[in-house]
């Protein structure tokens, strides 16, 4: 085992929507494909989600021009509805997401192990951009 601990990165947002709606938009594939991209020139054409401990998920992320794409996925370690998700990515890195109800708003905090290929700042800005897209989508899609 190495002597260095992995760097963890935290991104967060306050979503102006109740936690039940935020949870639904975060976890249901028909919603995931509408927000899971870091910029307008990317999209998520496909998502699968078996939301339970031991369940797998995968989201296909692609450049809209077809120049690049990859599957982002992992296995859930823990799921507590409307509160908490923990998963392990395919490369072994850990991620936790906490959903905290604040009345008609929800605080979403993601903490993840950084990978070693790209600069930490780049990873943080990419994950924050995706979270910001999620916030925009969730606030603009009010369920009746």
GROMACS .gro file of C-alpha atoms in nm:
model
  144
    1UNK     CA    1   0.000   0.000   0.000
    2UNK     CA    2   0.129   0.343  -0.091
    3UNK     CA    3   0.209   0.608   0.163
    4UNK     CA    4   0.004   0.881  -0.005
    5UNK     CA    5  -0.367   0.917   0.055
    6UNK     CA    6  -0.586   0.996  -0.244
    7UNK     CA    7  -0.684   1.359  -0.288
    8UNK     CA    8  -1.055   1.412  -0.233
    9UNK     CA    9  -1.252   1.682  -0.411
   10UNK     CA   10  -1.580   1.832  -0.292
   11UNK     CA   11  -1.838   2.005  -0.513
   12UNK     CA   12  -2.176   2.130  -0.397
   13UNK     CA   13  -2.487   2.320  -0.497
   14UNK     CA   14  -2.812   2.438  -0.345
   15UNK     CA   15  -3.096   2.324  -0.571
   16UNK     CA   16  -3.421   2.519  -0.540
   17UNK     CA   17  -3.640   2.209  -0.536
   18UNK     CA   18  -3.760   1.967  -0.265
   19UNK     CA   19  -3.537   1.670  -0.184
   20UNK     CA   20  -3.783   1.414  -0.326
   21UNK     CA   21  -3.771   1.583  -0.668
   22UNK     CA   22  -3.394   1.627  -0.653
   23UNK     CA   23  -3.353   1.257  -0.570
   24UNK     CA   24  -3.576   1.154  -0.861
   25UNK     CA   25  -3.389   1.375  -1.108
   26UNK     CA   26  -3.052   1.251  -0.982
   27UNK     CA   27  -3.137   0.881  -0.997
   28UNK     CA   28  -3.384   0.814  -1.282
   29UNK     CA   29  -3.226   0.748  -1.625
   30UNK     CA   30  -3.482   0.957  -1.816
   31UNK     CA   31  -3.367   1.257  -1.614
   32UNK     CA   32  -2.994   1.170  -1.600
   33UNK     CA   33  -2.971   1.192  -1.979
   34UNK     CA   34  -3.099   1.551  -1.961
   35UNK     CA   35  -2.832   1.692  -1.727
   36UNK     CA   36  -2.524   1.469  -1.713
   37UNK     CA   37  -2.278   1.677  -1.916
   38UNK     CA   38  -2.011   1.931  -1.825
   39UNK     CA   39  -2.068   2.159  -2.125
   40UNK     CA   40  -2.316   2.225  -2.406
   41UNK     CA   41  -2.104   2.036  -2.660
   42UNK     CA   42  -2.142   1.711  -2.462
   43UNK     CA   43  -2.445   1.497  -2.386
   44UNK     CA   44  -2.548   1.173  -2.218
   45UNK     CA   45  -2.741   0.971  -2.477
   46UNK     CA   46  -2.795   0.670  -2.247
   47UNK     CA   47  -2.816   0.593  -1.876
   48UNK     CA   48  -2.888   0.276  -1.679
   49UNK     CA   49  -2.931   0.271  -1.303
   50UNK     CA   50  -2.991  -0.018  -1.060
   51UNK     CA   51  -3.023   0.199  -0.747
   52UNK     CA   52  -2.946  -0.038  -0.458
   53UNK     CA   53  -2.641  -0.154  -0.266
   54UNK     CA   54  -2.457  -0.384  -0.505
   55UNK     CA   55  -2.644  -0.241  -0.805
   56UNK     CA   56  -2.461  -0.108  -1.108
   57UNK     CA   57  -2.501   0.214  -1.301
   58UNK     CA   58  -2.360   0.342  -1.628
   59UNK     CA   59  -2.403   0.671  -1.810
   60UNK     CA   60  -2.275   0.712  -2.164
   61UNK     CA   61  -2.111   1.053  -2.205
   62UNK     CA   62  -2.025   1.172  -2.557
   63UNK     CA   63  -1.913   1.481  -2.741
   64UNK     CA   64  -2.207   1.590  -2.958
   65UNK     CA   65  -1.979   1.597  -3.265
   66UNK     CA   66  -1.900   1.228  -3.213
   67UNK     CA   67  -1.528   1.290  -3.160
   68UNK     CA   68  -1.505   1.125  -2.817
   69UNK     CA   69  -1.715   0.933  -2.567
   70UNK     CA   70  -1.691   0.709  -2.263
   71UNK     CA   71  -1.900   0.511  -2.018
   72UNK     CA   72  -1.905   0.646  -1.663
   73UNK     CA   73  -2.012   0.380  -1.418
   74UNK     CA   74  -1.970   0.197  -1.094
   75UNK     CA   75  -2.133  -0.010  -0.822
   76UNK     CA   76  -2.338   0.128  -0.534
   77UNK     CA   77  -2.200   0.068  -0.185
   78UNK     CA   78  -2.485   0.234   0.005
   79UNK     CA   79  -2.816   0.398  -0.086
   80UNK     CA   80  -3.042   0.583   0.159
   81UNK     CA   81  -3.342   0.727  -0.030
   82UNK     CA   82  -3.352   1.109  -0.038
   83UNK     CA   83  -3.037   1.126   0.181
   84UNK     CA   84  -2.718   0.953   0.069
   85UNK     CA   85  -2.549   0.759  -0.210
   86UNK     CA   86  -2.203   0.599  -0.196
   87UNK     CA   87  -2.047   0.417  -0.489
   88UNK     CA   88  -1.720   0.284  -0.620
   89UNK     CA   89  -1.622   0.379  -0.974
   90UNK     CA   90  -1.491   0.115  -1.211
   91UNK     CA   91  -1.133   0.229  -1.139
   92UNK     CA   92  -1.180   0.180  -0.762
   93UNK     CA   93  -1.224   0.545  -0.664
   94UNK     CA   94  -1.496   0.626  -0.410
   95UNK     CA   95  -1.776   0.882  -0.438
   96UNK     CA   96  -2.036   0.998  -0.185
   97UNK     CA   97  -2.333   1.223  -0.250
   98UNK     CA   98  -2.532   1.375   0.035
   99UNK     CA   99  -2.878   1.526  -0.016
  100UNK     CA  100  -2.984   1.761   0.266
  101UNK     CA  101  -3.338   1.894   0.268
  102UNK     CA  102  -3.360   2.266   0.339
  103UNK     CA  103  -3.736   2.311   0.312
  104UNK     CA  104  -3.812   2.370  -0.056
  105UNK     CA  105  -3.442   2.354  -0.140
  106UNK     CA  106  -3.187   2.073  -0.130
  107UNK     CA  107  -2.814   2.093  -0.066
  108UNK     CA  108  -2.625   1.840  -0.279
  109UNK     CA  109  -2.265   1.766  -0.180
  110UNK     CA  110  -2.046   1.529  -0.383
  111UNK     CA  111  -1.711   1.411  -0.248
  112UNK     CA  112  -1.491   1.201  -0.474
  113UNK     CA  113  -1.139   1.062  -0.495
  114UNK     CA  114  -0.938   1.246  -0.759
  115UNK     CA  115  -0.775   1.048  -1.035
  116UNK     CA  116  -0.407   1.098  -1.108
  117UNK     CA  117  -0.415   1.169  -1.483
  118UNK     CA  118  -0.575   1.515  -1.492
  119UNK     CA  119  -0.509   1.817  -1.268
  120UNK     CA  120  -0.727   1.836  -0.954
  121UNK     CA  121  -0.856   2.179  -1.060
  122UNK     CA  122  -0.973   2.037  -1.394
  123UNK     CA  123  -1.155   1.749  -1.224
  124UNK     CA  124  -1.317   1.982  -0.973
  125UNK     CA  125  -1.437   2.222  -1.243
  126UNK     CA  126  -1.573   1.937  -1.457
  127UNK     CA  127  -1.770   1.776  -1.173
  128UNK     CA  128  -1.893   2.118  -1.058
  129UNK     CA  129  -2.008   2.198  -1.413
  130UNK     CA  130  -2.209   1.874  -1.423
  131UNK     CA  131  -2.358   1.953  -1.081
  132UNK     CA  132  -2.445   2.304  -1.203
  133UNK     CA  133  -2.619   2.149  -1.507
  134UNK     CA  134  -2.812   1.927  -1.268
  135UNK     CA  135  -2.915   2.231  -1.062
  136UNK     CA  136  -3.031   2.419  -1.374
  137UNK     CA  137  -3.226   2.117  -1.501
  138UNK     CA  138  -3.387   2.046  -1.163
  139UNK     CA  139  -3.490   2.405  -1.107
  140UNK     CA  140  -3.631   2.441  -1.458
  141UNK     CA  141  -3.830   2.116  -1.450
  142UNK     CA  142  -4.093   2.155  -1.184
  143UNK     CA  143  -4.297   1.841  -1.123
  144UNK     CA  144  -4.668   1.890  -1.072
   0.00000   0.00000   0.00000
